[in-house]
Short mmCIF file of C-alpha atoms and ligand atoms in Angstrom, two decimals:
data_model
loop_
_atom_site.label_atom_id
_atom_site.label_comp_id
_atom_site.label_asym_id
_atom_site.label_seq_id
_atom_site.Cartn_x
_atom_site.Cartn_y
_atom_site.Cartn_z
CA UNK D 14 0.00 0.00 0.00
CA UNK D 15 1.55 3.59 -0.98
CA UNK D 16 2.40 6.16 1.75
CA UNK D 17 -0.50 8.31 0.97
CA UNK D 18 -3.40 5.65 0.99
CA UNK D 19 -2.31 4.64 4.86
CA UNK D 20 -3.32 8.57 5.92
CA UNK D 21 -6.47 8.28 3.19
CA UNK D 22 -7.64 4.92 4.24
CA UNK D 23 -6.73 4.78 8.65
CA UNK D 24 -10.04 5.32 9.38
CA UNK D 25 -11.38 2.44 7.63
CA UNK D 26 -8.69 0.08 9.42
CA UNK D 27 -9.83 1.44 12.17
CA UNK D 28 -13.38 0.47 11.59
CA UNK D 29 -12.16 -2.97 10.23
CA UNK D 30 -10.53 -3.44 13.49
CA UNK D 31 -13.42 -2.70 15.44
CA UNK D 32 -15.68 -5.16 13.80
CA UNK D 33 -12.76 -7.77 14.07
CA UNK D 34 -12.55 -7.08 17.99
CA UNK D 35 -15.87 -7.58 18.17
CA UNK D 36 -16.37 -10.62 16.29
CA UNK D 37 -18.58 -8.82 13.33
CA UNK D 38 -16.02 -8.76 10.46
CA UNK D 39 -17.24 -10.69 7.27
CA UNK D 40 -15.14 -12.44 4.86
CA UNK D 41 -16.05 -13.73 1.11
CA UNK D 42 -15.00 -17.51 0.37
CA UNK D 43 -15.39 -18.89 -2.96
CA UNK D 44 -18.18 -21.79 -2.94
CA UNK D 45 -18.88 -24.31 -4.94
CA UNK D 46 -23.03 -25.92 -5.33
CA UNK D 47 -23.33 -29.43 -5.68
CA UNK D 48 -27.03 -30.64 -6.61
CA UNK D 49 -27.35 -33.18 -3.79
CA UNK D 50 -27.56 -29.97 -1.31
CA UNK D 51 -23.50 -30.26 -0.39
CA UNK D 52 -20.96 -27.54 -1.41
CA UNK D 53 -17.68 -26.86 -1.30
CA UNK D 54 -15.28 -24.71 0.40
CA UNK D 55 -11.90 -24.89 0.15
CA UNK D 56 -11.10 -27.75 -0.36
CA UNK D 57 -13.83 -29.08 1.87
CA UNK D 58 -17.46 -30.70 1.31
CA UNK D 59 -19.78 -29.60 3.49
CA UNK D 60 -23.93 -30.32 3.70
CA UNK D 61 -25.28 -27.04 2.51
CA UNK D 62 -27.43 -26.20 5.52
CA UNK D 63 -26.66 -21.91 4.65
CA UNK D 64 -28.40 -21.29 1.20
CA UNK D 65 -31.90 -19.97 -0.47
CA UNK D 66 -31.88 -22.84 -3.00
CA UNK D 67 -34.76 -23.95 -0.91
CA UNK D 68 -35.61 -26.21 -3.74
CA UNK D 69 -32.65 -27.29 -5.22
CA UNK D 70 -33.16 -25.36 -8.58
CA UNK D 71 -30.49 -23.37 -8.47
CA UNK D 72 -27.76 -26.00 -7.37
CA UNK D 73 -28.48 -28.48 -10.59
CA UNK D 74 -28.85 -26.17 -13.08
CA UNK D 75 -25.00 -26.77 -13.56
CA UNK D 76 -26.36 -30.06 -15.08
CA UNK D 77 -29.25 -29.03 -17.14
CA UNK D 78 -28.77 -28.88 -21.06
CA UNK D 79 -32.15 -26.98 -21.57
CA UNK D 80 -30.27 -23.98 -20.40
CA UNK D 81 -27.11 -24.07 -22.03
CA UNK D 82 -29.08 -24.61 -25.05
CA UNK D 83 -30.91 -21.56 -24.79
CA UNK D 84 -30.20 -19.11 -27.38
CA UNK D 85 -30.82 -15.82 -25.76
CA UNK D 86 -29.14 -12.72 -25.38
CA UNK D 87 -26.27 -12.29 -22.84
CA UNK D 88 -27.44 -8.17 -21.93
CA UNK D 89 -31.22 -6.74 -22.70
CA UNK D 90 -28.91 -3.53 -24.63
CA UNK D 91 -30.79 -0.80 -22.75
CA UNK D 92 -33.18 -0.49 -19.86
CA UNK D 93 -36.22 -1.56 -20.93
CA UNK D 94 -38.31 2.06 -22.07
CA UNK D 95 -35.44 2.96 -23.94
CA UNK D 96 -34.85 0.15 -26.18
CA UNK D 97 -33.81 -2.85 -24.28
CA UNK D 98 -37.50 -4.50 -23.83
CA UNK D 99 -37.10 -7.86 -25.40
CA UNK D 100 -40.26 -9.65 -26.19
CA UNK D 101 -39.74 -12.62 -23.09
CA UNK D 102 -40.10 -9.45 -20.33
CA UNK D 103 -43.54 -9.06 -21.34
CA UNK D 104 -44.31 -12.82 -22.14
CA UNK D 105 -42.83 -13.89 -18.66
CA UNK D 106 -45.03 -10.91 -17.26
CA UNK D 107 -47.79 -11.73 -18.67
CA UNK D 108 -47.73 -15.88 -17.58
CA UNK D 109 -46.65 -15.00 -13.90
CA UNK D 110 -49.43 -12.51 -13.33
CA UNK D 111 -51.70 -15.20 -13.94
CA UNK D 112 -49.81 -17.18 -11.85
CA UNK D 113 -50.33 -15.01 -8.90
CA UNK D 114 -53.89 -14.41 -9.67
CA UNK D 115 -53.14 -10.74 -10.39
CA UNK D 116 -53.71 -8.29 -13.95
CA UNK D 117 -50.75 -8.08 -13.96
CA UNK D 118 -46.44 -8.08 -13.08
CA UNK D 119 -43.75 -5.90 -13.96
CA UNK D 120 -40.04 -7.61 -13.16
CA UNK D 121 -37.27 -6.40 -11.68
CA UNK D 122 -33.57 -6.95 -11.87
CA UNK D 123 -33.05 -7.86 -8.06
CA UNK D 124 -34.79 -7.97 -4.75
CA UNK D 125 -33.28 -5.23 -3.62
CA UNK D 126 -34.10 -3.14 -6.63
CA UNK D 127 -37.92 -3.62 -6.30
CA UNK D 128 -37.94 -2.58 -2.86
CA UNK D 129 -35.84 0.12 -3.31
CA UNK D 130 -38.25 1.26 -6.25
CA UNK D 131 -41.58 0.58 -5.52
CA UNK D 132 -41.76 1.86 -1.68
CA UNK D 133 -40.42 5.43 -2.71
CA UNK D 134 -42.95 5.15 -5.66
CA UNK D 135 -45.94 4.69 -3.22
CA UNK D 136 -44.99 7.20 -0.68
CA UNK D 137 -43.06 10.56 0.00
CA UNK D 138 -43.10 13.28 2.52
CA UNK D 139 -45.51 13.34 4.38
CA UNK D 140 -47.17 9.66 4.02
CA UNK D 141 -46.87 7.26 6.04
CA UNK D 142 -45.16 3.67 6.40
CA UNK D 143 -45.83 1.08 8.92
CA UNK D 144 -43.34 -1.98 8.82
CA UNK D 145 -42.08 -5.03 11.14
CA UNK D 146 -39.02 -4.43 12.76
CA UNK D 147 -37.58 -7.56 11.35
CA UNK D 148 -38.44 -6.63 7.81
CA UNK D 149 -35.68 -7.29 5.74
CA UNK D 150 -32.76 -4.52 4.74
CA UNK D 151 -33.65 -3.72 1.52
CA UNK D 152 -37.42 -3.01 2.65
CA UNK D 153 -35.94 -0.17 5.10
CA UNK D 154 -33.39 0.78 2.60
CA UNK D 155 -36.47 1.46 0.23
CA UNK D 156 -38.54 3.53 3.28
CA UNK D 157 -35.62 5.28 3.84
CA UNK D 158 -35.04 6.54 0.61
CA UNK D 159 -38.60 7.14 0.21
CA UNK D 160 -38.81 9.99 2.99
CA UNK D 161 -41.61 9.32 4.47
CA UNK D 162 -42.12 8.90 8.12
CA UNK D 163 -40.85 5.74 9.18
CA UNK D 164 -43.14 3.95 11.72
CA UNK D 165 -41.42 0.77 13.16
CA UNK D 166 -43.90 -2.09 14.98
CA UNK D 167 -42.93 -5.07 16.92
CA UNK D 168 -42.19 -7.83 14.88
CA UNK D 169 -46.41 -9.32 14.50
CA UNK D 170 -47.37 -7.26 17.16
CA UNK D 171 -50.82 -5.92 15.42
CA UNK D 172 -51.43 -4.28 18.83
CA UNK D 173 -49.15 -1.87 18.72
CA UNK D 174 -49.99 -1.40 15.05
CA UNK D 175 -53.46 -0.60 15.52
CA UNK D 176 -52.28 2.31 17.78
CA UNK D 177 -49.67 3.84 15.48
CA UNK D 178 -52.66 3.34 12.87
CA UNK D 179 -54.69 5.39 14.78
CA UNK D 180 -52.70 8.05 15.36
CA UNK D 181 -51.32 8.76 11.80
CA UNK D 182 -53.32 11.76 10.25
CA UNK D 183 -56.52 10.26 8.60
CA UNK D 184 -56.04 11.70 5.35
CA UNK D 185 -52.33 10.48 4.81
CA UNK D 186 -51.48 8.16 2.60
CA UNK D 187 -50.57 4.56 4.18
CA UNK D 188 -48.71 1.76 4.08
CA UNK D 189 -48.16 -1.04 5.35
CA UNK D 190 -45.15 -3.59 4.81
CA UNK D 191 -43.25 -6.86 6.05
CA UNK D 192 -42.19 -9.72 4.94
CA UNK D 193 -44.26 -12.77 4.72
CA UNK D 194 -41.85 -14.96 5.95
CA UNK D 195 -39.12 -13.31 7.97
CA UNK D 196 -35.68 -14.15 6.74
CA UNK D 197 -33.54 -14.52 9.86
CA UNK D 198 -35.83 -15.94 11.96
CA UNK D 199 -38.24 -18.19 9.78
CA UNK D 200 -41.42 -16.62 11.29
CA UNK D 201 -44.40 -16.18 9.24
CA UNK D 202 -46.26 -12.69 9.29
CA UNK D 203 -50.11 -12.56 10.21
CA UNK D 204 -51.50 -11.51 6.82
CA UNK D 205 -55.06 -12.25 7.33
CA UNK D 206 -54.91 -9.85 10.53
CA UNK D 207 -52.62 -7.22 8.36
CA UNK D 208 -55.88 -7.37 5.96
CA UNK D 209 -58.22 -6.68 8.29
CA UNK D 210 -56.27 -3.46 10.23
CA UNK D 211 -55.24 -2.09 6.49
CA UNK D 212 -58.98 -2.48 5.12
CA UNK D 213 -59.92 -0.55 8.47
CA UNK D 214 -57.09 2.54 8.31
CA UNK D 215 -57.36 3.09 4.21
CA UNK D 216 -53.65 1.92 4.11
CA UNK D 217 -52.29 -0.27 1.32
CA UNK D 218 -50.22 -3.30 1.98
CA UNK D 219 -47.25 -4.34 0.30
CA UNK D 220 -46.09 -7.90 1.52
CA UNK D 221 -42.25 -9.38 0.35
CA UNK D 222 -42.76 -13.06 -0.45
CA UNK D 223 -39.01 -13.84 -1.08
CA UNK D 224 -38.73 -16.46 1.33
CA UNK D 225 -42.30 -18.33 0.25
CA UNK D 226 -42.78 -18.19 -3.21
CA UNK D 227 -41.96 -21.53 -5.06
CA UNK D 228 -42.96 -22.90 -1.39
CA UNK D 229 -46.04 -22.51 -0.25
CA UNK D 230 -49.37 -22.92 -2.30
CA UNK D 231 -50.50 -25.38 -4.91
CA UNK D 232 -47.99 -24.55 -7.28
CA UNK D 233 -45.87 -22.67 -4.93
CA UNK D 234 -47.93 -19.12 -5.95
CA UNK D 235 -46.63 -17.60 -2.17
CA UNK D 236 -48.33 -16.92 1.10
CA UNK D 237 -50.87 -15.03 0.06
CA UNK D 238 -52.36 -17.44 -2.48
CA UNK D 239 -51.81 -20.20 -0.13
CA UNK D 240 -54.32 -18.08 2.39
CA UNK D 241 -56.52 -17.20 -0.22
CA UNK D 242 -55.46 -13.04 0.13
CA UNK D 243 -54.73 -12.68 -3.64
CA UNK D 244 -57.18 -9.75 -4.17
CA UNK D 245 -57.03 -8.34 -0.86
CA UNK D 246 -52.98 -7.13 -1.26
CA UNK D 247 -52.36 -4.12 -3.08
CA UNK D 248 -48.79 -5.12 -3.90
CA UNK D 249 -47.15 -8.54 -3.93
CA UNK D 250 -43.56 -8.54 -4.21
CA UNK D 251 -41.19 -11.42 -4.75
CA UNK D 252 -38.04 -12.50 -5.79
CA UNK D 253 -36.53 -15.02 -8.26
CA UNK D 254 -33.47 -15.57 -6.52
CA UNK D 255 -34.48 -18.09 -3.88
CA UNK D 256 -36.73 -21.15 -4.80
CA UNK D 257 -36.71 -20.34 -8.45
CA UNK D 258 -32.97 -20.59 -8.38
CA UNK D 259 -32.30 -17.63 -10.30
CA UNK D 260 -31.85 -13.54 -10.06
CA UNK D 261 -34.22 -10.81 -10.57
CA UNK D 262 -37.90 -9.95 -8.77
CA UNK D 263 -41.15 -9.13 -9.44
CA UNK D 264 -43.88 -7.06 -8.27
CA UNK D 265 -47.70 -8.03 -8.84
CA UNK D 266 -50.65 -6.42 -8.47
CA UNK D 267 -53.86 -4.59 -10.38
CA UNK D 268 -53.46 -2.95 -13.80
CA UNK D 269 -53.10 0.51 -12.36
CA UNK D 270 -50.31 -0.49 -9.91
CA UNK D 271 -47.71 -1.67 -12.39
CA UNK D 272 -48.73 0.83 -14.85
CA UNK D 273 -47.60 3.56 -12.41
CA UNK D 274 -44.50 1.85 -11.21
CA UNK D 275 -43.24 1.65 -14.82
CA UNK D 276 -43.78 5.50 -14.79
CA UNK D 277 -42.53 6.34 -11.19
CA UNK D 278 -40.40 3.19 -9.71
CA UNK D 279 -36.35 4.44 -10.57
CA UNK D 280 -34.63 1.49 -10.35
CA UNK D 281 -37.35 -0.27 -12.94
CA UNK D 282 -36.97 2.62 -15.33
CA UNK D 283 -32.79 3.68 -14.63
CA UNK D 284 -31.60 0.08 -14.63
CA UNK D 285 -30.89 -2.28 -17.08
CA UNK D 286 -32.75 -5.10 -17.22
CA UNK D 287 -31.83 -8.93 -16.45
CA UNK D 288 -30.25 -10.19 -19.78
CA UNK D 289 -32.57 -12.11 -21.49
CA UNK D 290 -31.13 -15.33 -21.08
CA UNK D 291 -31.43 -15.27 -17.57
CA UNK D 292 -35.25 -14.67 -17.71
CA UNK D 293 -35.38 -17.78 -19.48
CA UNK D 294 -33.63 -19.80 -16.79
CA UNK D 295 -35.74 -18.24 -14.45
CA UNK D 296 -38.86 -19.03 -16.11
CA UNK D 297 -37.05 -22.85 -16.97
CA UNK D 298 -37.03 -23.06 -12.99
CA UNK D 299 -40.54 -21.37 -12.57
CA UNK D 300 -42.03 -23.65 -14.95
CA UNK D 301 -40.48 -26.91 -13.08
CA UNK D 302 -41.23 -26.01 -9.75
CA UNK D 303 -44.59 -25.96 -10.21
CA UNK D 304 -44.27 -29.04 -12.17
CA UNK D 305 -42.21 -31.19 -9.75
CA UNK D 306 -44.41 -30.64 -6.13
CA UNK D 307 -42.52 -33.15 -4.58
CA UNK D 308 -39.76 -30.30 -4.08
CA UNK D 309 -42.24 -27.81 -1.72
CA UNK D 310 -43.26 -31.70 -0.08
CA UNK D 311 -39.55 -32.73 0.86
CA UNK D 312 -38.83 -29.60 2.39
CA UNK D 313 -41.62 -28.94 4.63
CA UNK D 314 -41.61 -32.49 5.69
CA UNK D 315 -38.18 -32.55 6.38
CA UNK D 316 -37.84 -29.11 7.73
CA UNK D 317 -40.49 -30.20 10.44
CA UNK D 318 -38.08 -33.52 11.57
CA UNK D 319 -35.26 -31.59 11.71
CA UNK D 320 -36.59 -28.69 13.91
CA UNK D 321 -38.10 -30.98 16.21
CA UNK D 322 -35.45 -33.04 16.70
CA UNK D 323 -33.40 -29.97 17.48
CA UNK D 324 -35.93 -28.60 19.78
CA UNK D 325 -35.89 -32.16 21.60
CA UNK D 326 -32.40 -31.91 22.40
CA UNK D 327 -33.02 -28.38 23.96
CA UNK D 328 -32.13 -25.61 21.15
CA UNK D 329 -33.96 -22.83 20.75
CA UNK D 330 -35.29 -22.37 17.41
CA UNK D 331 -37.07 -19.22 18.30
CA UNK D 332 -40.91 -19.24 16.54
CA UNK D 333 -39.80 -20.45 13.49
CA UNK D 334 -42.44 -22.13 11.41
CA UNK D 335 -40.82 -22.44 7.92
CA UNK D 336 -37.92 -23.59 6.07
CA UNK D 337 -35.78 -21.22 8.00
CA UNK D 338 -34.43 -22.23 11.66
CA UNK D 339 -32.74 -20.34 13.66
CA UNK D 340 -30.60 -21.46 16.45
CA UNK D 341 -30.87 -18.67 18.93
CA UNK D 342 -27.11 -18.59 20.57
CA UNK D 343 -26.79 -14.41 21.50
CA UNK D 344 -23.11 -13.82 21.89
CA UNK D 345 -21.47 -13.01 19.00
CA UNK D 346 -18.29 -14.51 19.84
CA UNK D 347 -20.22 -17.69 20.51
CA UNK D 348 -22.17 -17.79 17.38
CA UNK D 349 -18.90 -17.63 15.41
CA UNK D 350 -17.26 -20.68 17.97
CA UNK D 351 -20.47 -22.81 17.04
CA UNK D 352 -20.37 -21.87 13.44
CA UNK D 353 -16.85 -22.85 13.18
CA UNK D 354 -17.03 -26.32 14.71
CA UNK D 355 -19.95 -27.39 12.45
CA UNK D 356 -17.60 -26.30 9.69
CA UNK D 357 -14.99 -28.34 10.87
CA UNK D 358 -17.19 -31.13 10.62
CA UNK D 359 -18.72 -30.74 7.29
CA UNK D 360 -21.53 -28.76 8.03
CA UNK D 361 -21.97 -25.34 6.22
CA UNK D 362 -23.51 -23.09 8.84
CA UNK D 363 -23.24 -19.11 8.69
CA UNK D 364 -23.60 -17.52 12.19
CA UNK D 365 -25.59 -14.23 11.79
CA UNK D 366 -24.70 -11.12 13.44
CA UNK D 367 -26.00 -7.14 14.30
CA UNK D 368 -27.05 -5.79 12.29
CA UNK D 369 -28.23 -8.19 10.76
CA UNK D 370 -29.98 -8.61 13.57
CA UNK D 371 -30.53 -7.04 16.96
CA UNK D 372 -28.12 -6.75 19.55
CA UNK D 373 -27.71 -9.84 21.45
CA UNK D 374 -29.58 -12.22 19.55
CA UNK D 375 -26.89 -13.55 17.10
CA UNK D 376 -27.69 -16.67 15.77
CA UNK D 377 -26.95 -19.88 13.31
CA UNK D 378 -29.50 -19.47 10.21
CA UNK D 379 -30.06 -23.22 8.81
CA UNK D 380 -32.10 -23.41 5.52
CA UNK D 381 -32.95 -26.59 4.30
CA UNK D 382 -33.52 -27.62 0.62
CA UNK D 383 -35.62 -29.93 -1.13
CA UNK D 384 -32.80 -32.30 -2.02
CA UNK D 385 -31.32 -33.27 1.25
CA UNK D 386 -30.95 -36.74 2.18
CA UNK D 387 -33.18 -37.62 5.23
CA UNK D 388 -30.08 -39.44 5.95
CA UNK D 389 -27.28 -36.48 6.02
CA UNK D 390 -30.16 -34.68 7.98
CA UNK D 391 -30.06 -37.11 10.48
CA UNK D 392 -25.95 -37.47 10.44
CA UNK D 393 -26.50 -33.22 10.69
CA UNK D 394 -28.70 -33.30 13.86
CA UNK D 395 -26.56 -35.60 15.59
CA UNK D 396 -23.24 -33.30 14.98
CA UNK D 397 -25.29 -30.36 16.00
CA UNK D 398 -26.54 -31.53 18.88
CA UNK D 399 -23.04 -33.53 20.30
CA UNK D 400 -21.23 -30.14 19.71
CA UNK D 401 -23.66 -28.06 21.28
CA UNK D 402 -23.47 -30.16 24.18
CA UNK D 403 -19.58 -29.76 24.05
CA UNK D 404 -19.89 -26.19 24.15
CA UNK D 405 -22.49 -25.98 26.55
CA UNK D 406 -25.16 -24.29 24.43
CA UNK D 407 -27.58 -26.54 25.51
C1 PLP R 243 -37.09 -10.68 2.42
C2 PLP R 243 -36.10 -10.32 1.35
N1 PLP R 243 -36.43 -9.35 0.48
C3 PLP R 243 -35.58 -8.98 -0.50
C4 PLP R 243 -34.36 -9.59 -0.64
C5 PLP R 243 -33.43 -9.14 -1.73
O1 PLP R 243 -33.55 -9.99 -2.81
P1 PLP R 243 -32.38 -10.14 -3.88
O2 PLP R 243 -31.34 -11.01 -3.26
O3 PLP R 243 -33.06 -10.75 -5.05
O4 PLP R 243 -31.86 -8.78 -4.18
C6 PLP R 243 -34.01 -10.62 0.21
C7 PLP R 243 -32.71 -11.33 0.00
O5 PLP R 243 -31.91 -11.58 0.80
C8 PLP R 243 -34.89 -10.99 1.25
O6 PLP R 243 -34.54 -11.93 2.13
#
């Protein structure tokens, strides 16, 4: 490093350090999917209890010939009302929204995009947003940058809802947003309740189904198909970079709605959009998870076994209720101990850390996917449990 970077750049060691001393530094390591839900780390194969390929989609794509064959363009040339809109954005659009039971979709090119351009769409200075304090980052990235007044409730606490309801102007505009199931912590939110309070305040409620699309429902449609809420949620957002195995996000809704976000949400109408090819991979997935149910099957059932069996032995898996379990350990320094000695034993596990999450409740996040082997679950739960007894965690 040159002399005059060490002045420029002390600060930021100094920040580095801090996180180091207190066990919140974060380091990338190249891995490696395998389809049988295993991956590899340097060197080292490890069950892949850490990853959103809930259904295995993602992972054996590496094997599928249907998308190497695909003859599609590697970049979409523009954003999409200049001249980039190729003919499958609209096609995909179209097939999805009646997927969802909606008039329509409009894509996105991440997660974090659509959040970050629909909430400052719906609301500005002056309105109003209600969300769940465990509402994922890019959700308060996208209130943030919206301006308006940021009202934070309990995570499900419709209580204290109700009363920040109540005391927002009458006349403001409202709305209301969390996750439907919460990513850290596996919960699932209390839509038909949200429904009720939003119907009662005039607010509109925008609900994140990243974590439950391609899972629950029929055909894996989300949460709020599964409960029968389709025309009761003014915006449904999801993404295609979990179950489906892919990139990119979507946002569905009534005619109206999308119209107006392809008019007003920035990051659908200043970014490029997903190369073509990739929305064909992404529908490739779409199409077979609704196809192949056994996936959503497998990893319910075997999410159930394996949280009870962890619960048994005396973990706390908080309220989880999905395919996301987390095993409440609180110190940091702890987290990272536990985490390590599961990876020394061939079991990926990512301790998660403030600010991830609050202060004090760091935890191990395990995901499971629809490939596992009920064996290597079993082998898994064993380990977990023998080294938590080690370390006195339970
Ligand atoms: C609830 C939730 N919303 C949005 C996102 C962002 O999605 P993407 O990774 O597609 O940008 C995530 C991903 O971590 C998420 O968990």
């Amino acid at each position: 490093m040159c002399a005059v970077n060490v002045v420029k750049w002390g600060w930021m060691q100094e920040e580095l350090d801090r996180l180091q001393g207190e066990h919140l530094s974060r380091q990338l390591v190249a891995t490696e999917l395998n389809p049988e839900g295993f991956l590899e780390r340097q060197g080292q194969r490890m069950l892949n209890l850490a990853s959103n390929d809930y259904l295995g989609l993602a992972s054996e794509s590496a094997d599928r010939s249907e998308l190497s064959n695909m003859n599609s363009l590697s970049g979409a040339g523009a954003s999409r009302l200049v001249a980039g809109n190729d003919p499958i954005y609209e096609q995909f659009e179209q097939e999805f929204a009646a997927f969802k039971g909606t008039e329509r979709c409009l894509l996105f090119s991440s997660g974090y995009m659509a959040n970050m351009g629909i909430i400052p769409a719906l609301v500005g200075r002056h309105d109003y947003v209600f969300s769940d304090r465990l509402n994922h980052a890019s959700i308060v990235d996208g209130i943030m940058l919206s301006r308006a007044e940021h009202v934070r409730y309990r995570h499900r606490d419709l209580n204290q809802l109700e009363s920040q309801l109540r005391k927002a102007p009458k006349e403001s505009r409202k709305l209301i947003v969390t996750d439907t199931i919460f990513s850290m912590d596996g919960t699932i939110a209390p839509l038909h309740d949200l429904v009720t309070l939003k119907d009662r305040y005039g607010a509109m409620l925008m609900v994140d189904e990243a974590h439950s699309g391609g899972i629950y429902g029929s055909e894996g449609q989300g949460l709020v198909h599964a409960m029968g809420l389709q025309d009761h949620v003014e915006v449904q957002m999801g993404t295609f970079s979990k179950a489906y195995g892919g990139c990119g996000a979507y946002v569905a809704g009534d005619a109206i709605l999308i119209e107006f976000l392809i008019n007003r949400a920035r990051t659908f109408i200043y970014n490029t959009a997903l190369p073509p090819m990739v929305i064909y991979a992404v529908r490739a997935n779409w199409l077979r998870s609704r196809q192949e149910s056994w996936r959503r099957k497998a990893l319910l059932a075997r999410t159930q076994q394996f949280r009870t069996a962890l619960q048994a032995a005396g973990f706390d898996t908080g309220a989880s209720e999905s395919q996301i379990i987390p095993l409440m350990i609180g110190n940091n320094a702890q987290a990272i101990a536990y985490s390590e000695a599961l990876q020394a034993e061939g079991i990926a596990a990512v301790a998660i850390r403030p600010p991830t999450v609050p202060q004090g409740t760091s935890r191990i996040r395990f995901t499971l996917m629809a490939t596992h082997k009920e064996q290597d679950l079993d082998w898994a739960a064993r380990c977990m449990i023998e080294l938590g007894q080690q370390m006195e965690l339970i």
